[in-house]
PDB file of C-alpha atoms in Angstrom:
ATOM      1  CA  MET A  22      42.797 -56.948 113.247  1.00  0.00           C
ATOM      2  CA  MET A  23      41.926 -56.402 109.121  1.00  0.00           C
ATOM      3  CA  ALA A  24      40.904 -60.077 107.853  1.00  0.00           C
ATOM      4  CA  LYS A  25      42.727 -60.811 104.540  1.00  0.00           C
ATOM      5  CA  HIS A  26      41.107 -63.927 103.396  1.00  0.00           C
ATOM      6  CA  THR A  27      37.630 -64.154 102.433  1.00  0.00           C
ATOM      7  CA  CYS A  28      35.523 -67.044 101.145  1.00  0.00           C
ATOM      8  CA  GLU A  29      33.689 -66.297  98.274  1.00  0.00           C
ATOM      9  CA  GLU A  30      31.156 -69.752  99.292  1.00  0.00           C
ATOM     10  CA  CYS A  31      29.462 -68.463 102.686  1.00  0.00           C
ATOM     11  CA  GLY A  32      31.346 -65.320 103.678  1.00  0.00           C
ATOM     12  CA  TYR A  33      33.608 -66.516 106.419  1.00  0.00           C
ATOM     13  CA  SER A  34      36.884 -63.914 106.483  1.00  0.00           C
ATOM     14  CA  THR A  35      40.139 -64.466 108.848  1.00  0.00           C
ATOM     15  CA  SER A  36      43.597 -62.880 108.820  1.00  0.00           C
ATOM     16  CA  ALA A  37      44.957 -66.568 109.714  1.00  0.00           C
ATOM     17  CA  THR A  38      46.429 -68.168 106.878  1.00  0.00           C
ATOM     18  CA  GLY A  39      46.232 -71.532 108.070  1.00  0.00           C
ATOM     19  CA  HIS A  40      42.828 -71.395 109.351  1.00  0.00           C
ATOM     20  CA  PHE A  41      41.129 -70.409 106.019  1.00  0.00           C
ATOM     21  CA  ARG A  42      42.583 -73.221 104.235  1.00  0.00           C
ATOM     22  CA  ARG A  43      41.005 -75.534 106.980  1.00  0.00           C
ATOM     23  CA  HIS A  44      37.611 -74.132 106.404  1.00  0.00           C
ATOM     24  CA  MET A  45      38.020 -74.032 102.518  1.00  0.00           C
ATOM     25  CA  ARG A  46      38.645 -77.924 103.024  1.00  0.00           C
ATOM     26  CA  LYS A  47      34.672 -77.834 104.165  1.00  0.00           C
ATOM     27  CA  HIS A  48      33.651 -76.701 100.865  1.00  0.00           C
ATOM     28  CA  THR A  49      36.592 -78.449  98.301  1.00  0.00           C
ATOM     29  CA  GLY A  50      37.255 -81.556 100.390  1.00  0.00           C
ATOM     30  CA  GLU A  51      37.138 -84.294  97.744  1.00  0.00           C
ATOM     31  CA  LYS A  52      36.883 -87.158 100.167  1.00  0.00           C
ATOM     32  CA  SER A  53      33.796 -87.757 102.566  1.00  0.00           C
ATOM     33  CA  CYS A  54      33.596 -89.946 105.694  1.00  0.00           C
ATOM     34  CA  GLU A  55      30.025 -91.689 105.363  1.00  0.00           C
ATOM     35  CA  GLU A  56      29.702 -92.416 108.975  1.00  0.00           C
ATOM     36  CA  CYS A  57      29.836 -88.352 110.090  1.00  0.00           C
ATOM     37  CA  GLY A  58      30.718 -86.263 107.329  1.00  0.00           C
ATOM     38  CA  TYR A  59      34.042 -85.399 108.021  1.00  0.00           C
ATOM     39  CA  LYS A  60      36.025 -84.356 104.311  1.00  0.00           C
ATOM     40  CA  SER A  61      39.233 -84.176 103.869  1.00  0.00           C
ATOM     41  CA  ASP A  62      41.400 -83.404 100.537  1.00  0.00           C
ATOM     42  CA  LYS A  63      43.998 -85.381 102.008  1.00  0.00           C
ATOM     43  CA  ARG A  64      44.303 -89.125 101.596  1.00  0.00           C
ATOM     44  CA  ALA A  65      46.078 -89.804 104.602  1.00  0.00           C
ATOM     45  CA  TYR A  66      44.254 -87.732 106.966  1.00  0.00           C
ATOM     46  CA  MET A  67      41.143 -89.532 105.957  1.00  0.00           C
ATOM     47  CA  SER A  68      42.812 -92.679 106.787  1.00  0.00           C
ATOM     48  CA  ARG A  69      43.475 -91.714 109.863  1.00  0.00           C
ATOM     49  CA  HIS A  70      39.931 -90.133 110.477  1.00  0.00           C
ATOM     50  CA  MET A  71      38.175 -93.661 109.517  1.00  0.00           C
ATOM     51  CA  LYS A  72      39.949 -95.754 112.172  1.00  0.00           C
ATOM     52  CA  THR A  73      38.497 -93.895 114.519  1.00  0.00           C
ATOM     53  CA  HIS A  74      35.243 -95.583 113.503  1.00  0.00           C
ATOM     54  CA  THR A  75      36.434 -99.001 112.584  1.00  0.00           C
ATOM     55  CA  GLY A  76      38.309 -99.158 115.760  1.00  0.00           C
ATOM     56  CA  VAL A  77      41.349-100.409 113.613  1.00  0.00           C
ATOM     57  CA  LYS A  78      44.416-100.307 115.780  1.00  0.00           C
ATOM     58  CA  PRO A  79      47.500-102.247 113.551  1.00  0.00           C
ATOM     59  CA  TYR A  80      50.435-100.215 115.726  1.00  0.00           C
ATOM     60  CA  MET A  81      51.493-102.196 118.728  1.00  0.00           C
ATOM     61  CA  CYS A  82      54.006-101.524 121.340  1.00  0.00           C
ATOM     62  CA  GLU A  83      56.396-104.743 121.746  1.00  0.00           C
ATOM     63  CA  LYS A  84      56.995-103.851 125.285  1.00  0.00           C
ATOM     64  CA  CYS A  85      53.568-102.949 126.821  1.00  0.00           C
ATOM     65  CA  GLY A  86      50.761-104.164 124.244  1.00  0.00           C
ATOM     66  CA  TYR A  87      49.656-100.466 123.993  1.00  0.00           C
ATOM     67  CA  ARG A  88      47.756 -99.979 120.141  1.00  0.00           C
ATOM     68  CA  THR A  89      46.926 -97.275 118.383  1.00  0.00           C
ATOM     69  CA  ALA A  90      45.448 -96.376 114.900  1.00  0.00           C
ATOM     70  CA  ASP A  91      48.253 -94.030 113.834  1.00  0.00           C
ATOM     71  CA  SER A  92      51.825 -94.717 113.858  1.00  0.00           C
ATOM     72  CA  SER A  93      52.671 -91.087 115.003  1.00  0.00           C
ATOM     73  CA  ASN A  94      50.974 -92.159 118.496  1.00  0.00           C
ATOM     74  CA  LEU A  95      52.978 -95.292 118.926  1.00  0.00           C
ATOM     75  CA  ALA A  96      56.382 -93.087 118.024  1.00  0.00           C
ATOM     76  CA  ARG A  97      55.359 -90.671 120.926  1.00  0.00           C
ATOM     77  CA  HIS A  98      54.246 -93.605 122.999  1.00  0.00           C
ATOM     78  CA  MET A  99      57.611 -94.972 122.499  1.00  0.00           C
ATOM     79  CA  LYS A 100      59.599 -92.102 124.674  1.00  0.00           C
ATOM     80  CA  ASN A 101      57.625 -93.591 127.565  1.00  0.00           C
ATOM     81  CA  HIS A 102      60.292 -96.706 127.353  1.00  0.00           C
ATOM     82  CA  ALA A 103      63.301 -94.853 125.841  1.00  0.00           C
ATOM     83  CA  GLY A 104      65.020 -94.176 129.255  1.00  0.00           C
ATOM     84  CA  GLU A 105      66.262 -91.148 130.833  1.00  0.00           C
ATOM     85  CA  LYS A 106      63.833 -88.210 131.784  1.00  0.00           C
ATOM     86  CA  PRO A 107      66.028 -85.712 133.187  1.00  0.00           C
ATOM     87  CA  TYR A 108      63.362 -82.404 132.794  1.00  0.00           C
ATOM     88  CA  LEU A 109      61.065 -82.625 136.338  1.00  0.00           C
ATOM     89  CA  CYS A 110      58.327 -80.568 136.558  1.00  0.00           C
ATOM     90  CA  GLY A 111      58.651 -79.266 140.477  1.00  0.00           C
ATOM     91  CA  GLU A 112      54.775 -78.365 140.334  1.00  0.00           C
ATOM     92  CA  CYS A 113      53.315 -81.763 139.774  1.00  0.00           C
ATOM     93  CA  GLY A 114      56.100 -84.703 138.623  1.00  0.00           C
ATOM     94  CA  TYR A 115      55.787 -84.552 135.319  1.00  0.00           C
ATOM     95  CA  ARG A 116      59.591 -85.692 133.224  1.00  0.00           C
ATOM     96  CA  THR A 117      60.414 -85.515 129.397  1.00  0.00           C
ATOM     97  CA  PRO A 118      63.589 -86.007 127.972  1.00  0.00           C
ATOM     98  CA  ARG A 119      63.089 -82.575 126.012  1.00  0.00           C
ATOM     99  CA  ARG A 120      63.548 -79.624 127.659  1.00  0.00           C
ATOM    100  CA  SER A 121      61.437 -77.645 125.036  1.00  0.00           C
ATOM    101  CA  ALA A 122      58.670 -80.257 125.936  1.00  0.00           C
ATOM    102  CA  LEU A 123      59.061 -78.907 129.818  1.00  0.00           C
ATOM    103  CA  SER A 124      59.123 -75.333 128.672  1.00  0.00           C
ATOM    104  CA  ARG A 125      55.653 -76.093 126.965  1.00  0.00           C
ATOM    105  CA  HIS A 126      53.941 -78.014 130.207  1.00  0.00           C
ATOM    106  CA  MET A 127      55.430 -75.259 132.517  1.00  0.00           C
ATOM    107  CA  ARG A 128      53.386 -72.812 130.796  1.00  0.00           C
ATOM    108  CA  LYS A 129      50.084 -74.930 132.770  1.00  0.00           C
ATOM    109  CA  HIS A 130      51.348 -74.065 136.014  1.00  0.00           C
ATOM    110  CA  THR A 131      52.063 -69.875 135.158  1.00  0.00           C
ATOM    111  CA  GLY A 132      49.693 -69.185 133.125  1.00  0.00           C
ATOM    112  CA  GLU A 133      51.728 -67.957 130.506  1.00  0.00           C
ATOM    113  CA  LYS A 134      49.402 -67.908 127.045  1.00  0.00           C
ATOM    114  CA  PRO A 135      51.391 -67.005 123.809  1.00  0.00           C
ATOM    115  CA  TYR A 136      48.908 -68.095 121.550  1.00  0.00           C
ATOM    116  CA  LYS A 137      45.947 -65.716 120.657  1.00  0.00           C
ATOM    117  CA  CYS A 138      43.013 -66.310 118.540  1.00  0.00           C
ATOM    118  CA  ASP A 139      41.863 -63.844 115.960  1.00  0.00           C
ATOM    119  CA  GLN A 140      38.298 -63.925 116.224  1.00  0.00           C
ATOM    120  CA  CYS A 141      38.285 -63.083 120.095  1.00  0.00           C
ATOM    121  CA  ALA A 142      40.234 -63.022 123.257  1.00  0.00           C
ATOM    122  CA  PHE A 143      40.713 -66.512 123.838  1.00  0.00           C
ATOM    123  CA  SER A 144      44.924 -67.670 124.499  1.00  0.00           C
ATOM    124  CA  ALA A 145      46.193 -70.464 125.421  1.00  0.00           C
ATOM    125  CA  ALA A 146      49.810 -72.122 125.989  1.00  0.00           C
ATOM    126  CA  GLU A 147      49.603 -74.447 122.667  1.00  0.00           C
ATOM    127  CA  LYS A 148      49.127 -73.312 119.522  1.00  0.00           C
ATOM    128  CA  LYS A 149      47.078 -76.730 119.115  1.00  0.00           C
ATOM    129  CA  VAL A 150      44.950 -75.575 121.900  1.00  0.00           C
ATOM    130  CA  VAL A 151      43.918 -72.473 119.785  1.00  0.00           C
ATOM    131  CA  ASP A 152      43.654 -74.280 116.759  1.00  0.00           C
ATOM    132  CA  ASN A 153      41.272 -76.627 118.453  1.00  0.00           C
ATOM    133  CA  HIS A 154      39.210 -73.659 120.274  1.00  0.00           C
ATOM    134  CA  PHE A 155      39.114 -72.018 116.489  1.00  0.00           C
ATOM    135  CA  MET A 156      37.343 -75.340 115.053  1.00  0.00           C
ATOM    136  CA  ALA A 157      35.567 -75.693 117.881  1.00  0.00           C
ATOM    137  CA  LYS A 158      34.038 -72.295 118.393  1.00  0.00           C
ATOM    138  CA  HIS A 159      34.281 -69.987 115.296  1.00  0.00           C
ATOM    139  CA  THR A 160      33.418 -73.269 112.977  1.00  0.00           C
ATOM    140  CA  ASP A 161      30.881 -75.710 112.698  1.00  0.00           C
ATOM    141  CA  ASP A 162      33.309 -79.150 112.155  1.00  0.00           C
ATOM    142  CA  LYS A 163      33.266 -81.357 114.721  1.00  0.00           C
ATOM    143  CA  PRO A 164      34.338 -84.269 112.510  1.00  0.00           C
ATOM    144  CA  TYR A 165      35.216 -86.676 115.290  1.00  0.00           C
ATOM    145  CA  MET A 166      32.597 -88.369 116.666  1.00  0.00           C
ATOM    146  CA  CYS A 167      32.324 -91.078 119.416  1.00  0.00           C
ATOM    147  CA  GLY A 168      30.024 -93.990 118.458  1.00  0.00           C
ATOM    148  CA  GLU A 169      29.603 -95.334 122.126  1.00  0.00           C
ATOM    149  CA  CYS A 170      27.689 -91.828 122.872  1.00  0.00           C
ATOM    150  CA  GLY A 171      28.035 -89.319 120.830  1.00  0.00           C
ATOM    151  CA  TYR A 172      30.106 -87.164 121.957  1.00  0.00           C
ATOM    152  CA  ARG A 173      31.782 -84.779 119.212  1.00  0.00           C
ATOM    153  CA  THR A 174      35.272 -82.956 119.082  1.00  0.00           C
ATOM    154  CA  ALA A 175      37.268 -80.878 117.199  1.00  0.00           C
ATOM    155  CA  ASP A 176      40.288 -82.421 117.510  1.00  0.00           C
ATOM    156  CA  ARG A 177      41.586 -86.262 116.879  1.00  0.00           C
ATOM    157  CA  SER A 178      43.517 -86.665 120.096  1.00  0.00           C
ATOM    158  CA  ASN A 179      40.297 -85.434 122.176  1.00  0.00           C
ATOM    159  CA  LEU A 180      38.401 -88.602 120.858  1.00  0.00           C
ATOM    160  CA  SER A 181      41.110 -90.738 121.188  1.00  0.00           C
ATOM    161  CA  ARG A 182      41.420 -89.723 125.298  1.00  0.00           C
ATOM    162  CA  HIS A 183      37.335 -89.706 125.288  1.00  0.00           C
ATOM    163  CA  MET A 184      37.488 -93.248 123.754  1.00  0.00           C
ATOM    164  CA  ARG A 185      39.505 -94.539 126.884  1.00  0.00           C
ATOM    165  CA  LYS A 186      36.261 -94.273 128.802  1.00  0.00           C
ATOM    166  CA  HIS A 187      34.486 -96.740 127.283  1.00  0.00           C
ATOM    167  CA  THR A 188      37.458 -99.177 126.533  1.00  0.00           C
ATOM    168  CA  GLY A 189      39.217 -99.132 129.488  1.00  0.00           C
ATOM    169  CA  GLU A 190      42.570 -98.520 127.840  1.00  0.00           C
ATOM    170  CA  LYS A 191      45.511 -97.565 129.844  1.00  0.00           C
ATOM    171  CA  PRO A 192      48.563 -97.243 128.369  1.00  0.00           C
ATOM    172  CA  TYR A 193      50.455 -95.196 130.489  1.00  0.00           C
ATOM    173  CA  LYS A 194      52.040 -97.942 133.181  1.00  0.00           C
ATOM    174  CA  CYS A 195      53.686 -97.560 136.832  1.00  0.00           C
ATOM    175  CA  ASN A 196      57.534 -98.653 136.596  1.00  0.00           C
ATOM    176  CA  GLN A 197      57.408 -99.464 140.231  1.00  0.00           C
ATOM    177  CA  CYS A 198      54.020-101.410 140.605  1.00  0.00           C
ATOM    178  CA  ASP A 199      51.256-102.632 138.263  1.00  0.00           C
ATOM    179  CA  TYR A 200      49.685 -99.579 138.293  1.00  0.00           C
ATOM    180  CA  SER A 201      48.429 -98.390 134.852  1.00  0.00           C
ATOM    181  CA  ALA A 202      46.338 -95.171 134.218  1.00  0.00           C
ATOM    182  CA  ALA A 203      44.604 -94.104 130.741  1.00  0.00           C
ATOM    183  CA  GLN A 204      45.999 -90.428 131.215  1.00  0.00           C
ATOM    184  CA  LYS A 205      49.755 -89.734 131.859  1.00  0.00           C
ATOM    185  CA  VAL A 206      48.574 -87.068 134.380  1.00  0.00           C
ATOM    186  CA  ASP A 207      47.287 -89.608 136.574  1.00  0.00           C
ATOM    187  CA  LEU A 208      50.264 -91.971 136.398  1.00  0.00           C
ATOM    188  CA  ASN A 209      52.675 -88.567 137.235  1.00  0.00           C
ATOM    189  CA  GLN A 210      49.768 -88.540 140.482  1.00  0.00           C
ATOM    190  CA  HIS A 211      50.422 -92.079 141.180  1.00  0.00           C
ATOM    191  CA  VAL A 212      54.011 -92.045 141.297  1.00  0.00           C
ATOM    192  CA  MET A 213      54.102 -89.207 143.669  1.00  0.00           C
ATOM    193  CA  ALA A 214      51.446 -90.037 145.653  1.00  0.00           C
ATOM    194  CA  LYS A 215      52.140 -94.101 146.232  1.00  0.00           C
ATOM    195  CA  HIS A 216      56.044 -93.992 145.727  1.00  0.00           C
ATOM    196  CA  ASP A 217      57.270 -90.514 146.551  1.00  0.00           C
ATOM    197  CA  GLY A 218      54.919 -89.785 149.435  1.00  0.00           C
ATOM    198  CA  GLU A 219      55.388 -86.268 149.964  1.00  0.00           C
ATOM    199  CA  LYS A 220      51.486 -84.211 149.495  1.00  0.00           C
ATOM    200  CA  PRO A 221      52.534 -80.501 149.793  1.00  0.00           C
ATOM    201  CA  TYR A 222      49.056 -78.897 149.058  1.00  0.00           C
ATOM    202  CA  MET A 223      46.756 -78.800 151.511  1.00  0.00           C
ATOM    203  CA  CYS A 224      43.490 -77.206 151.685  1.00  0.00           C
ATOM    204  CA  GLY A 225      42.783 -74.721 154.352  1.00  0.00           C
ATOM    205  CA  GLU A 226      39.425 -75.574 154.665  1.00  0.00           C
ATOM    206  CA  CYS A 227      39.131 -78.917 155.071  1.00  0.00           C
ATOM    207  CA  GLY A 228      42.566 -80.685 155.634  1.00  0.00           C
ATOM    208  CA  TYR A 229      42.431 -82.322 152.370  1.00  0.00           C
ATOM    209  CA  ARG A 230      45.872 -83.185 151.092  1.00  0.00           C
ATOM    210  CA  THR A 231      47.644 -83.844 147.230  1.00  0.00           C
ATOM    211  CA  THR A 232      50.403 -84.374 144.969  1.00  0.00           C
ATOM    212  CA  CYS A 233      49.588 -81.846 142.609  1.00  0.00           C
ATOM    213  CA  LYS A 234      48.702 -78.141 142.878  1.00  0.00           C
ATOM    214  CA  SER A 235      46.249 -78.540 140.105  1.00  0.00           C
ATOM    215  CA  ALA A 236      44.157 -81.219 142.023  1.00  0.00           C
ATOM    216  CA  LEU A 237      43.926 -78.722 145.414  1.00  0.00           C
ATOM    217  CA  SER A 238      42.791 -76.033 142.763  1.00  0.00           C
ATOM    218  CA  VAL A 239      39.714 -78.635 141.012  1.00  0.00           C
ATOM    219  CA  HIS A 240      39.280 -79.658 144.738  1.00  0.00           C
ATOM    220  CA  MET A 241      38.871 -76.057 146.044  1.00  0.00           C
ATOM    221  CA  ARG A 242      36.116 -75.932 143.601  1.00  0.00           C
ATOM    222  CA  GLN A 243      34.074 -77.784 146.473  1.00  0.00           C
ATOM    223  CA  HIS A 244      33.993 -75.037 148.581  1.00  0.00           C
ATOM    224  CA  THR A 245      34.083 -72.246 145.819  1.00  0.00           C
ATOM    225  CA  GLY A 246      31.640 -73.193 144.185  1.00  0.00           C
ATOM    226  CA  GLU A 247      33.601 -72.115 141.047  1.00  0.00           C
ATOM    227  CA  LYS A 248      32.313 -74.402 137.661  1.00  0.00           C
ATOM    228  CA  PRO A 249      34.449 -72.660 135.280  1.00  0.00           C
ATOM    229  CA  TYR A 250      33.776 -75.155 132.136  1.00  0.00           C
ATOM    230  CA  LYS A 251      31.291 -73.774 130.357  1.00  0.00           C
ATOM    231  CA  CYS A 252      28.176 -75.559 127.718  1.00  0.00           C
ATOM    232  CA  ASP A 253      28.236 -73.719 124.715  1.00  0.00           C
ATOM    233  CA  GLN A 254      24.236 -75.411 123.534  1.00  0.00           C
ATOM    234  CA  CYS A 255      22.656 -74.586 126.885  1.00  0.00           C
ATOM    235  CA  ASP A 256      23.836 -72.545 130.538  1.00  0.00           C
ATOM    236  CA  TYR A 257      25.054 -75.711 132.283  1.00  0.00           C
ATOM    237  CA  SER A 258      28.473 -75.206 133.708  1.00  0.00           C
ATOM    238  CA  ALA A 259      30.393 -77.918 135.756  1.00  0.00           C
ATOM    239  CA  ALA A 260      33.293 -77.671 138.024  1.00  0.00           C
ATOM    240  CA  GLN A 261      35.648 -80.515 136.231  1.00  0.00           C
ATOM    241  CA  ARG A 262      35.993 -80.972 132.505  1.00  0.00           C
ATOM    242  CA  PHE A 263      34.494 -84.623 132.598  1.00  0.00           C
ATOM    243  CA  HIS A 264      31.580 -83.801 133.483  1.00  0.00           C
ATOM    244  CA  LEU A 265      30.951 -81.211 131.350  1.00  0.00           C
ATOM    245  CA  ASP A 266      32.568 -83.536 128.086  1.00  0.00           C
ATOM    246  CA  ARG A 267      29.241 -85.920 129.989  1.00  0.00           C
ATOM    247  CA  HIS A 268      26.532 -83.520 129.656  1.00  0.00           C
ATOM    248  CA  VAL A 269      27.746 -82.345 126.246  1.00  0.00           C
ATOM    249  CA  ALA A 270      27.113 -86.190 125.027  1.00  0.00           C
ATOM    250  CA  LYS A 271      23.343 -85.676 125.832  1.00  0.00           C
ATOM    251  CA  HIS A 272      22.791 -83.140 123.731  1.00  0.00           C
ATOM    252  CA  ASN A 273      23.769 -85.458 120.777  1.00  0.00           C
ATOM    253  CA  ILE A 274      20.678 -87.934 121.737  1.00  0.00           C
ATOM    254  CA  VAL A 275      17.216 -87.554 120.201  1.00  0.00           C
ATOM    255  CA  GLY A 276      14.788 -85.501 122.096  1.00  0.00           C
ATOM    256  CA  TYR A 277      16.711 -84.502 124.790  1.00  0.00           C
ATOM    257  CA  THR A 278      15.993 -81.092 126.059  1.00  0.00           C
ATOM    258  CA  GLY A 279      17.296 -80.300 129.603  1.00  0.00           C
ATOM    259  CA  ASN A 280      20.398 -80.803 131.650  1.00  0.00           C
TER     260      ASN A 280
END
């Protein structure tokens, strides 16, 4: 595919208008974060970004006490309390009030990846994943940084999820017991394991059982030795994503040279 946008500042080129606009903000951004160098020409974006450093979370759910720095995050969270979620994933127990959300979710299980990167062969089930990939692999821009361990990411939502490892925040509550989780997928697996009883997925090597097909896939790597998560700064690889995240954070430590 021929590139139709070329940056006169540095020679970067792309055929995607949205990617080109994001790239140009590196050169033209009027506002700069003094903490990490993040730039944006939009005041609202900068305001949201700064809250990742200050820790201010003014938006609170009155039903469960969940707090967030972004009003849109609270709006999404409130749907957890909104009542009926008729659309159910038969693979992992995920529920949603929207058919379109279930369709997107099912791509995790079917492997369908309709969104393609215009710079390489990468593809994904969701557009935002391709956007995050582009920022992480084809630009040097990783503006969101964890002040606790130095972890950096091109995606604000990734940083929010990562920060729960340090804060202990567990916004997802089980409505049948006092269990809570940092991630929705963990809550879904808890409900199936503790309140539904069925564990249909079994490992043929050791007899391990689980409620979730994806959990079995992760478990099987213990037997196969597969390590699909690769560090883009050295030759380290890992079987699970959180192990890679923990390793990548070490690269931000002054003097670190090994795995």
